[in-house]
PDB file of C-alpha atoms and ligand atoms in Angstrom:
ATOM      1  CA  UNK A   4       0.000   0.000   0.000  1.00 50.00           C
ATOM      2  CA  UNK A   5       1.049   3.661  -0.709  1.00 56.00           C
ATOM      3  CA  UNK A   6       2.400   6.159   2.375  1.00 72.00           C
ATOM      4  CA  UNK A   7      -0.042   8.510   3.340  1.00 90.00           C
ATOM      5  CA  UNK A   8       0.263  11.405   0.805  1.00 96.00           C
ATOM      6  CA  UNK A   9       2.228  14.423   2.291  1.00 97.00           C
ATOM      7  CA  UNK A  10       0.382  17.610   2.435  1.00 98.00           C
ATOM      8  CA  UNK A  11       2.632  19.148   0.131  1.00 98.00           C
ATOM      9  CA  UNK A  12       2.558  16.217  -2.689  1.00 98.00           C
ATOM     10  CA  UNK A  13      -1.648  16.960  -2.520  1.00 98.00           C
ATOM     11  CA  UNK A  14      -1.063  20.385  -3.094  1.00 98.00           C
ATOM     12  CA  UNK A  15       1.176  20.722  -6.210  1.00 98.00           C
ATOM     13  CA  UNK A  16      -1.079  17.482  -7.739  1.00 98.00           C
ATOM     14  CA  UNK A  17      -3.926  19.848  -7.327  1.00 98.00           C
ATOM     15  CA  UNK A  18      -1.727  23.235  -8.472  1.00 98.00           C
ATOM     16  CA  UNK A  19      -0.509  21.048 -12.177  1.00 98.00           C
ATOM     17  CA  UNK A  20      -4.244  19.392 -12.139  1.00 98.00           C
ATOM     18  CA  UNK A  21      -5.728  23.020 -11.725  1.00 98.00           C
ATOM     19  CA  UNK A  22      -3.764  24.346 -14.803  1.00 98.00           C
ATOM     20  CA  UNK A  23      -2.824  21.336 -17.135  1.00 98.00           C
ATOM     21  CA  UNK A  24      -5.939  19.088 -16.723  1.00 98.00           C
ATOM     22  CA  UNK A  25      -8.989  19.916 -18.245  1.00 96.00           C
ATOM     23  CA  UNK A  26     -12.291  19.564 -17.076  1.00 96.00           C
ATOM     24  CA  UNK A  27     -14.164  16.146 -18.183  1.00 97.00           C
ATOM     25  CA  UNK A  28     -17.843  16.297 -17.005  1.00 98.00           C
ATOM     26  CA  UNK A  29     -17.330  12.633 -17.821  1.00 98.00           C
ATOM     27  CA  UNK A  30     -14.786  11.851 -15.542  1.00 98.00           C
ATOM     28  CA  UNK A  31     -16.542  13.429 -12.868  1.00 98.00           C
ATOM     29  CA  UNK A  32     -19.476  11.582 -13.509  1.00 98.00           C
ATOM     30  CA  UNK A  33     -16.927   8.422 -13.723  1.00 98.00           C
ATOM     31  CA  UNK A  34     -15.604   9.220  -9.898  1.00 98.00           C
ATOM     32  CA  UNK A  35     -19.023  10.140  -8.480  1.00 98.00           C
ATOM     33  CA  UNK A  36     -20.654   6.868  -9.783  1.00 98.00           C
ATOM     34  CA  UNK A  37     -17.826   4.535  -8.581  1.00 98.00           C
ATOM     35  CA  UNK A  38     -18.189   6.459  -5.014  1.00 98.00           C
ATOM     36  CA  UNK A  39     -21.614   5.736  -4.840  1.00 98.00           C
ATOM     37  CA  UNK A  40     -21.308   2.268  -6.173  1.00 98.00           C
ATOM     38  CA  UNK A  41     -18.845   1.414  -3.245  1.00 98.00           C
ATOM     39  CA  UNK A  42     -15.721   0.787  -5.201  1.00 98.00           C
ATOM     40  CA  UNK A  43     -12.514   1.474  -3.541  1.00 98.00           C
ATOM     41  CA  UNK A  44     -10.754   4.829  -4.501  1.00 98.00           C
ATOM     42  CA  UNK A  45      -7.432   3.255  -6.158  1.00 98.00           C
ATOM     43  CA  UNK A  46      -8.282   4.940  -9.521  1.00 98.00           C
ATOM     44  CA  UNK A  47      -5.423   6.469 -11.090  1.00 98.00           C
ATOM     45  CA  UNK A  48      -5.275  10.115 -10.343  1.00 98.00           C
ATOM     46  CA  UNK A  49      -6.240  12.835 -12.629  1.00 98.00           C
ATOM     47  CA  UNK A  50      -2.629  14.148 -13.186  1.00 98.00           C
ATOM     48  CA  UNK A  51      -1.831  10.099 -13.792  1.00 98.00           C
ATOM     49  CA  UNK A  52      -4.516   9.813 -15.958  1.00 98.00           C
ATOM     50  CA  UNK A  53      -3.761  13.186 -18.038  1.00 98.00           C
ATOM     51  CA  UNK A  54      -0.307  11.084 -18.276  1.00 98.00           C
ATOM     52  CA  UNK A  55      -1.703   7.898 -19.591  1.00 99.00           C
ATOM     53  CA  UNK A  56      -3.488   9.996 -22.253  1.00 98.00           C
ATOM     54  CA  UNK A  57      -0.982  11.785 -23.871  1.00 99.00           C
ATOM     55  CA  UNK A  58       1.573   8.564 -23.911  1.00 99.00           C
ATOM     56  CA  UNK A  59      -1.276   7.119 -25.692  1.00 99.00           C
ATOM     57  CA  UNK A  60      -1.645  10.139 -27.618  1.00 98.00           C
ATOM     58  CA  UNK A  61       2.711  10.448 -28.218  1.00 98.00           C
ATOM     59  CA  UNK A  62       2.527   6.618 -29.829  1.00 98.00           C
ATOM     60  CA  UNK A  63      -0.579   7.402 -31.863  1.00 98.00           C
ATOM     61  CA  UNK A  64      -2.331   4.211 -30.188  1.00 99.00           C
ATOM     62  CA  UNK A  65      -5.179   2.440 -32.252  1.00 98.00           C
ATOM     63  CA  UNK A  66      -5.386  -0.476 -30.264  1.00 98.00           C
ATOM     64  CA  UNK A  67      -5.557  -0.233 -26.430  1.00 99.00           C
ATOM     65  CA  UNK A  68      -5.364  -3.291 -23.805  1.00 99.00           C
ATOM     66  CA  UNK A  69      -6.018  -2.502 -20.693  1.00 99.00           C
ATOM     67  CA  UNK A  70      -6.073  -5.425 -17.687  1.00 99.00           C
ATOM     68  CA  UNK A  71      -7.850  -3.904 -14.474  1.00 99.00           C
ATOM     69  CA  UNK A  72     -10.793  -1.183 -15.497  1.00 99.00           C
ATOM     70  CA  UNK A  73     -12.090  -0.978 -12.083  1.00 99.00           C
ATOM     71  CA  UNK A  74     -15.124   1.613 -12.455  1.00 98.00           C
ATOM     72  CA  UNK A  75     -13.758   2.993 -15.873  1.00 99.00           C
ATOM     73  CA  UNK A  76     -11.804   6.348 -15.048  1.00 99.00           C
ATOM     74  CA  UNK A  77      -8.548   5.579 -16.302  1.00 99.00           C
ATOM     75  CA  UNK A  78     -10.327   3.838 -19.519  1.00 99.00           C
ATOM     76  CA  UNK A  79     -11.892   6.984 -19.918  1.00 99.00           C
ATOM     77  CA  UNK A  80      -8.786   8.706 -20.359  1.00 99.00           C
ATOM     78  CA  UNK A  81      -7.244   5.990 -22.569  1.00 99.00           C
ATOM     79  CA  UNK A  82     -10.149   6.071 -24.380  1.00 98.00           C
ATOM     80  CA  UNK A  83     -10.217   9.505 -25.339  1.00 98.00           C
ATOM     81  CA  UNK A  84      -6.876   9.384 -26.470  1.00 98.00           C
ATOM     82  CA  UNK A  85      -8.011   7.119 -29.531  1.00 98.00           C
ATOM     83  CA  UNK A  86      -8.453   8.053 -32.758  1.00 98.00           C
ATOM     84  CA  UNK A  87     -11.594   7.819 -34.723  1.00 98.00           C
ATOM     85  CA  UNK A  88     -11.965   3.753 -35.470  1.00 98.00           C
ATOM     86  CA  UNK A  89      -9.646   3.279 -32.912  1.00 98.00           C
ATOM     87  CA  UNK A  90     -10.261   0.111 -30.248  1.00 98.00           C
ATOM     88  CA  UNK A  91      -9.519  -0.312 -26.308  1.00 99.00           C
ATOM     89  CA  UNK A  92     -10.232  -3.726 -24.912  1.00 99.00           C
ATOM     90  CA  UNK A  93     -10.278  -3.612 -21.139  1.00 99.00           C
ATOM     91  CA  UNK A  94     -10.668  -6.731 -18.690  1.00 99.00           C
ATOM     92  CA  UNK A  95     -12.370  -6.987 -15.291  1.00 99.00           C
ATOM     93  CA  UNK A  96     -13.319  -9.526 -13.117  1.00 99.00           C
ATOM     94  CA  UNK A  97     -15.587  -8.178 -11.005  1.00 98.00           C
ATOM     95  CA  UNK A  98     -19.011  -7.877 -12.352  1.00 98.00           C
ATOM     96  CA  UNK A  99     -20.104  -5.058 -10.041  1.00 98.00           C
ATOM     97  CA  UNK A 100     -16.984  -3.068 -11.466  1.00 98.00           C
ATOM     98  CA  UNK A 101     -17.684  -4.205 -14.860  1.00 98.00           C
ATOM     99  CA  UNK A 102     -21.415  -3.283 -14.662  1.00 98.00           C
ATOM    100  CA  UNK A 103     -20.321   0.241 -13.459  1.00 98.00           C
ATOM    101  CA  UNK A 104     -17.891   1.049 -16.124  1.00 99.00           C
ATOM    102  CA  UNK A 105     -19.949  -0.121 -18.693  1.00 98.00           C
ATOM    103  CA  UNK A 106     -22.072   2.305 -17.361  1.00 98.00           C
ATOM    104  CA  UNK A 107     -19.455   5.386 -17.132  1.00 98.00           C
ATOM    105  CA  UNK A 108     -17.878   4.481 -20.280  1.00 98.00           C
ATOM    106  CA  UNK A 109     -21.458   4.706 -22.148  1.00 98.00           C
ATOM    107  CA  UNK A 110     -22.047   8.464 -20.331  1.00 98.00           C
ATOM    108  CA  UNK A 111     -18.517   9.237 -21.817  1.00 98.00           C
ATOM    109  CA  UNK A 112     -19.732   8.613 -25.482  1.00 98.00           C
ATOM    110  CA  UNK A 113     -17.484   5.793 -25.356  1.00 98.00           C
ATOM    111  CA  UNK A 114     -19.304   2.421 -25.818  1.00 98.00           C
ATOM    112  CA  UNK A 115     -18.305   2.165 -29.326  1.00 98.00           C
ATOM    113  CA  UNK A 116     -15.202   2.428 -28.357  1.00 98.00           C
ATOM    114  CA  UNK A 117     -14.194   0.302 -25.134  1.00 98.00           C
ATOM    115  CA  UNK A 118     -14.959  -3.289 -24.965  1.00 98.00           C
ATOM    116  CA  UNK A 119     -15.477  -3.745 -20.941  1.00 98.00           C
ATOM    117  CA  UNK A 120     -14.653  -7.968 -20.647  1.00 98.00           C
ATOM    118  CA  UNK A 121     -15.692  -9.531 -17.808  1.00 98.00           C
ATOM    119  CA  UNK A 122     -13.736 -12.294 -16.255  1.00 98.00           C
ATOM    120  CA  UNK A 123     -10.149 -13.724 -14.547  1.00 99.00           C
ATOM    121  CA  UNK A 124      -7.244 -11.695 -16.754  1.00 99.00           C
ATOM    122  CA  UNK A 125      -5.106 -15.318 -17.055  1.00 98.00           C
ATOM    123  CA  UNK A 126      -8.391 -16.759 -18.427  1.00 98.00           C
ATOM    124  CA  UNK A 127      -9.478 -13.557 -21.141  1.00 98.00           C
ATOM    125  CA  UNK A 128      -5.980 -13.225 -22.412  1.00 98.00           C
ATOM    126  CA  UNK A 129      -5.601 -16.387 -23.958  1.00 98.00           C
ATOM    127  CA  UNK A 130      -8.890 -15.847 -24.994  1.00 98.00           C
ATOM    128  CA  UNK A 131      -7.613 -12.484 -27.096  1.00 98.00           C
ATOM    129  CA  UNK A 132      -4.424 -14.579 -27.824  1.00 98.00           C
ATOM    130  CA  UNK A 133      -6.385 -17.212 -29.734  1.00 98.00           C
ATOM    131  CA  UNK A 134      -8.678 -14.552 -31.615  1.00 97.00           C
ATOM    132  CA  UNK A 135      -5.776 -13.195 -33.259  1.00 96.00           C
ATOM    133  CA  UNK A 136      -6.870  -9.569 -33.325  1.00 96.00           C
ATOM    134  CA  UNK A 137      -4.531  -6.717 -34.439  1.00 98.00           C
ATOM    135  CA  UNK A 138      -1.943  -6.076 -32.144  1.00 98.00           C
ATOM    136  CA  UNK A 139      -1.935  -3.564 -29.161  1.00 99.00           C
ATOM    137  CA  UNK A 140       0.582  -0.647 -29.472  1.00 99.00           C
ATOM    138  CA  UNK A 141      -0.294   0.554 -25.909  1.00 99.00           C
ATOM    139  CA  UNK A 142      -1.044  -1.803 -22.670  1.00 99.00           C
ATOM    140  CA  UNK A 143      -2.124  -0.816 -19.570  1.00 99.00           C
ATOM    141  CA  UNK A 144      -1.619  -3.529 -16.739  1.00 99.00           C
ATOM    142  CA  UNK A 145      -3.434  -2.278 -13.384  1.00 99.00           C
ATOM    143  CA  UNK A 146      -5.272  -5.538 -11.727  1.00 98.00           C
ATOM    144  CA  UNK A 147      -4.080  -7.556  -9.123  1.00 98.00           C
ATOM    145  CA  UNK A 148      -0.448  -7.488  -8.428  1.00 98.00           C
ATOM    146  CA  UNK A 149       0.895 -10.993  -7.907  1.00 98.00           C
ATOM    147  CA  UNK A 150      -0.145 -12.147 -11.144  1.00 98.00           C
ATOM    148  CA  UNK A 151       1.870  -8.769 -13.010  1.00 98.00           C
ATOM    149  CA  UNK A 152       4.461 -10.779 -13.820  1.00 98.00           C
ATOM    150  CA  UNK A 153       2.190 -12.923 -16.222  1.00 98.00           C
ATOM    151  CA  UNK A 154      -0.129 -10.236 -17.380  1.00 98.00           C
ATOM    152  CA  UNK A 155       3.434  -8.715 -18.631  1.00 98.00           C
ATOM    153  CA  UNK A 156       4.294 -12.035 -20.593  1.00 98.00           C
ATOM    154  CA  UNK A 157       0.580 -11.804 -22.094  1.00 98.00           C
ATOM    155  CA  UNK A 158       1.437  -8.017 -23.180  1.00 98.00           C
ATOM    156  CA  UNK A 159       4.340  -8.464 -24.915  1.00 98.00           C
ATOM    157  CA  UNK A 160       2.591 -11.658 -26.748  1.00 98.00           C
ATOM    158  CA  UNK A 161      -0.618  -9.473 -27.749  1.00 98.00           C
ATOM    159  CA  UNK A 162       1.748  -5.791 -28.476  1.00 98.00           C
ATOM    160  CA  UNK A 163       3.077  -5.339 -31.691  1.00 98.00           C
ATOM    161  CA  UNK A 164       6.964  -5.193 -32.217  1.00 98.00           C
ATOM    162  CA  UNK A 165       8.244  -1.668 -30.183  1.00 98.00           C
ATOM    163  CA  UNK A 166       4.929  -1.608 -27.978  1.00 98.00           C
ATOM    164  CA  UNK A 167       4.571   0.398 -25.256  1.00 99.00           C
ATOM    165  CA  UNK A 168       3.843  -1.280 -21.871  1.00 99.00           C
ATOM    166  CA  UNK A 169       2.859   0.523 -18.873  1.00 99.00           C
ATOM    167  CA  UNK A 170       2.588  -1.195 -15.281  1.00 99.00           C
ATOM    168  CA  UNK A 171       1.044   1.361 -12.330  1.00 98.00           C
ATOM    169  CA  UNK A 172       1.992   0.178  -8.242  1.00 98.00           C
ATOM    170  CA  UNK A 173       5.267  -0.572  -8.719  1.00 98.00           C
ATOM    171  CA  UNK A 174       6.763   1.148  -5.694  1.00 98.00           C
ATOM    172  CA  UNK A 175       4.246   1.056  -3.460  1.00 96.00           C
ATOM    173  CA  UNK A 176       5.400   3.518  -1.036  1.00 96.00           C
ATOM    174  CA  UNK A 177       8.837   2.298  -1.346  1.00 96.00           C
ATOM    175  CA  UNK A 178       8.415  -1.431  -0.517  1.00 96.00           C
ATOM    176  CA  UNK A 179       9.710  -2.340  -4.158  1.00 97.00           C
ATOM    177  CA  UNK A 180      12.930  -1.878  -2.828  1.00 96.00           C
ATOM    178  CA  UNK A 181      12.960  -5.056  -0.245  1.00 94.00           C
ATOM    179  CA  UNK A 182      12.219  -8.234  -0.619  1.00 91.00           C
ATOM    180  CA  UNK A 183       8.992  -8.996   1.178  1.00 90.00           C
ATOM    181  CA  UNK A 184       6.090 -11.493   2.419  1.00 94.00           C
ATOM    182  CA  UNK A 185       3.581  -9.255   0.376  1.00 95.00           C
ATOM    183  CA  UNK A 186       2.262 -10.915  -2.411  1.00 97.00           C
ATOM    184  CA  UNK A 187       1.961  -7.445  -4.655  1.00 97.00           C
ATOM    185  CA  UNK A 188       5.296  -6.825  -3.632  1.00 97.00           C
ATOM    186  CA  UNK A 189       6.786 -10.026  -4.727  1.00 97.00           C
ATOM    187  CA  UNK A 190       5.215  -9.684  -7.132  1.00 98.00           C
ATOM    188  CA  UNK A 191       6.223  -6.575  -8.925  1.00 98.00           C
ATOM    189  CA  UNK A 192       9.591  -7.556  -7.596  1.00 98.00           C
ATOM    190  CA  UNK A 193       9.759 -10.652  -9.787  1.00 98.00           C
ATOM    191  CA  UNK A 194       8.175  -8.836 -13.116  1.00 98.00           C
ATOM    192  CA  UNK A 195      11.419  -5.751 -12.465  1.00 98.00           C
ATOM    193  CA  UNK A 196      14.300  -9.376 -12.211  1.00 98.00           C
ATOM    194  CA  UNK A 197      12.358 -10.992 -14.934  1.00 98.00           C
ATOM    195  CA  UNK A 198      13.140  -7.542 -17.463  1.00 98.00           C
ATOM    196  CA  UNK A 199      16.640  -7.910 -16.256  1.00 98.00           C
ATOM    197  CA  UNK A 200      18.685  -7.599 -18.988  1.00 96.00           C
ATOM    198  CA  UNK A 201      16.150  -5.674 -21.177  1.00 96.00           C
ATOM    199  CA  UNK A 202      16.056  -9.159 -23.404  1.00 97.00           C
ATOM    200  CA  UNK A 203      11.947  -9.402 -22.939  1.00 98.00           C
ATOM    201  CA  UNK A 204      11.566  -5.653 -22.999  1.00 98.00           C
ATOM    202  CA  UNK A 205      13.520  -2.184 -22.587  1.00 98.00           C
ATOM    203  CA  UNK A 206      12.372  -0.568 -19.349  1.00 98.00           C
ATOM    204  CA  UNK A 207      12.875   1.880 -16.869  1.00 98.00           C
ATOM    205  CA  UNK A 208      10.312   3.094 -14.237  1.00 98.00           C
ATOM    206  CA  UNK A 209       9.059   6.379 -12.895  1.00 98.00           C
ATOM    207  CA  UNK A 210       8.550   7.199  -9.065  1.00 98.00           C
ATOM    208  CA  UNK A 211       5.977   9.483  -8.533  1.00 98.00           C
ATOM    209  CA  UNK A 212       4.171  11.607  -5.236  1.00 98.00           C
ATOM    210  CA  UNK A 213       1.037  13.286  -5.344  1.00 98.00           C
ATOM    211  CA  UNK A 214      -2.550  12.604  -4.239  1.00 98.00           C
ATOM    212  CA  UNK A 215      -1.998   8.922  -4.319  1.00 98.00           C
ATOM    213  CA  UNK A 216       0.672   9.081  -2.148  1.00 98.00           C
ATOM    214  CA  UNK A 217       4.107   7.148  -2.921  1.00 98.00           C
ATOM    215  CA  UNK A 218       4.295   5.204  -5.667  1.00 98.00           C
ATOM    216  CA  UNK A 219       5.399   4.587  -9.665  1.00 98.00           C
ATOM    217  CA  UNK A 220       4.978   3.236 -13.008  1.00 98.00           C
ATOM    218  CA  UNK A 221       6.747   1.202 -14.969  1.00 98.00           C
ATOM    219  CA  UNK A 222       7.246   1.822 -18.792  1.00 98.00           C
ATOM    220  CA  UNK A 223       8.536  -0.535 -21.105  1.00 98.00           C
ATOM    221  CA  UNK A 224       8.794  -1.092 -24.990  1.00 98.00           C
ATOM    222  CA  UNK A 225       8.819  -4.202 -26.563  1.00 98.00           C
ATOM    223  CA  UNK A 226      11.881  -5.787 -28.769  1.00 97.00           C
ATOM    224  CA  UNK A 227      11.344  -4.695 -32.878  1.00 93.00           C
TER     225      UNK A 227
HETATM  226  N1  LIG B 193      -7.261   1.003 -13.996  1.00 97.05           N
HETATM  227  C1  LIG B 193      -8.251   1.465 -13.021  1.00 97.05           C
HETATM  228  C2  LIG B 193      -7.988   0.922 -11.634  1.00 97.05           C
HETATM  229  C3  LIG B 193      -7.948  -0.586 -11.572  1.00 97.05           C
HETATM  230  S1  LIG B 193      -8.030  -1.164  -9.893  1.00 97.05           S
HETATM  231  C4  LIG B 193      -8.202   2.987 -12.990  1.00 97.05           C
HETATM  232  O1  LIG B 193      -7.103   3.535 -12.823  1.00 97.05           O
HETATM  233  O2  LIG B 193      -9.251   3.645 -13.147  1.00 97.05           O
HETATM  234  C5  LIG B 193      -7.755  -2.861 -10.161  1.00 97.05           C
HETATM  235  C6  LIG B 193      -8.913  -3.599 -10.825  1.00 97.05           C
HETATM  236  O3  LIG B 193      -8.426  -4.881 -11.214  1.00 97.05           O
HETATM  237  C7  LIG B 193     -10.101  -3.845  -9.881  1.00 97.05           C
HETATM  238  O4  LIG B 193     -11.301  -3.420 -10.468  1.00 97.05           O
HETATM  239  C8  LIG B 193     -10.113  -5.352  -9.709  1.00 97.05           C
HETATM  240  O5  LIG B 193     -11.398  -5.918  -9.567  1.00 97.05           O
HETATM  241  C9  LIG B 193      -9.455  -5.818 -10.999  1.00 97.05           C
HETATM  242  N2  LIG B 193      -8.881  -7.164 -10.906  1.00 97.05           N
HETATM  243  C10 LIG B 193      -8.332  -7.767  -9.821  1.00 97.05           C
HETATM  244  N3  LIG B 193      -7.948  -9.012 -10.129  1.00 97.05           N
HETATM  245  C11 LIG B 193      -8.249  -9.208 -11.436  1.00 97.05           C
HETATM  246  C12 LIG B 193      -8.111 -10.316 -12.322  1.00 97.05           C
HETATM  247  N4  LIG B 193      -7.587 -11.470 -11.926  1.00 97.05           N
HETATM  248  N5  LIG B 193      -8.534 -10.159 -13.603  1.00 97.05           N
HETATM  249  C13 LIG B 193      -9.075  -8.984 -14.015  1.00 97.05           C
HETATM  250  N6  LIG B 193      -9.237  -7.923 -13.214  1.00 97.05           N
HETATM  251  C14 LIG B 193      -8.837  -8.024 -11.937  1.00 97.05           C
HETATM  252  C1  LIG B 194      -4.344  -0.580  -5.107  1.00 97.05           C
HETATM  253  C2  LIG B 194      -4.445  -0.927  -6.453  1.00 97.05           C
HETATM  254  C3  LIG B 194      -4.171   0.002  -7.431  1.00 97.05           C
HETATM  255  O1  LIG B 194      -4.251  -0.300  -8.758  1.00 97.05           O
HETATM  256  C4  LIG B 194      -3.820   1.304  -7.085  1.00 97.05           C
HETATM  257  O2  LIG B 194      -3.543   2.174  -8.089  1.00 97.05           O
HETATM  258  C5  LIG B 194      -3.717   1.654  -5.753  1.00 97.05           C
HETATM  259  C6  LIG B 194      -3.987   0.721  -4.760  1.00 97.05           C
HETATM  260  C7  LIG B 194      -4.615  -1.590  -4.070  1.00 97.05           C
HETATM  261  O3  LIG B 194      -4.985  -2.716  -4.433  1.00 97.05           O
HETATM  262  O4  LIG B 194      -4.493  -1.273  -2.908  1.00 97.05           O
HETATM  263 MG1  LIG B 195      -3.340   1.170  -9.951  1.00 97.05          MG
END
């Protein structure tokens, strides 16, 4: 779990969210309706999810996979990042957070877009695997961490050649850094030894403070 965010990290989020993030009635709607629905507040954070966008936006994604929607927000942004006839494919396994995306993603304009599929990641992504869709050129792997290590294998199978991969909790208020009896952590630490040597994919990571507290992403791009 994240530290506590420090007063100060809340205050420039909000100062660079004030001036850099525009206002999506959509998102709102997105936060308000996962509130009231009971999900638990680990969305990524508007300045995060600003982010997510315009990395989308910098590879000129058409083809978005996203493991972990929770209650749609960052889909929202991912989604909005797409060109016209673009695609993002996003997979859930809890039906209450599926129905409620479905949901916030439809207010957003964007059920045309996002493909909300319902169900255990290790079980959908062979699933996508054996369709043989066009490849992703952007994934987004936020579900449950102990399994990150094999939703990374899946991503570099489903990316196309020089893919961008993005992985959010990887710090986790600094608890990356020592080997522990926490599943996430282990987790995330064996997906960081298992890019050692960049032969899988090129990656680096990012540490970042703000509303969310202490924490990071990882980015990676695949070989080609
Ligand atoms: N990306 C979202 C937050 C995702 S929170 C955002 O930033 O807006 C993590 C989500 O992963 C939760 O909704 C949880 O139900 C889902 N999840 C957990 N285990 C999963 C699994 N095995 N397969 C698919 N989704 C899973
Ligand atoms: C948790 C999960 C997340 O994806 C996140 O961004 C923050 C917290 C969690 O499971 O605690
Ligand atoms: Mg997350």
């Amino acid at each position: 779990m994240s530290t506590e965010a420090e007063p100060i990290w809340i205050e420039v989020d909000r100062y660079f969210e004030d001036h850099l993030v525009e206002h999506d009635p959509a998102l709102t709607t997105a936060l308000a309706a996962s509130a009231e629905a009971g999900l638990p507040p680990i969305q990524v954070s508007p300045t995060q999810g600003k982010l997510l966008h315009l990395l989308a936006r910098a590879v000129r994604a058409r083809r978005i996979l996203e493991i972990g929607t929770l209650g749609g927000y960052s889909a929202i942004w991912l989604g909005r990042a797409l060109p016209v006839g673009g695609r993002l494919i996003t997979l859930e396994v809890d039906p209450m957070h599926a129905r409620v995306a479905r949901t916030n993603l439809a207010a957003a304009g964007l059920e045309d877009v996002v493909e909300v599929r319902l169900g255990p990641a290790l079980e959908t992504l062979p699933r996508l695997a054996e369709e043989g869709g066009p490849a992703f050129d952007l994934v987004f792997i936020d579900a449950d961490k102990p399994s990150a290590p094999e939703y990374f294998l899946w991503a570099v199978r489903l990316a196309r050649p020089g893919g961008l991969i993005l992985v959010d909790n990887v710090v986790r208020g600094g608890a990356v850094a020592v080997s522990s009896s926490d599943p996430r952590v282990e987790g995330i630490r064996r997906l960081t030894e298992s890019l050692h040597g960049g032969r899988l994919a090129s990656a680096t990571t990012v540490q970042t403070v703000g509303v969310k507290g202490y924490d990071g992403f990882l980015l990676a791009v695949t070989p080609g």
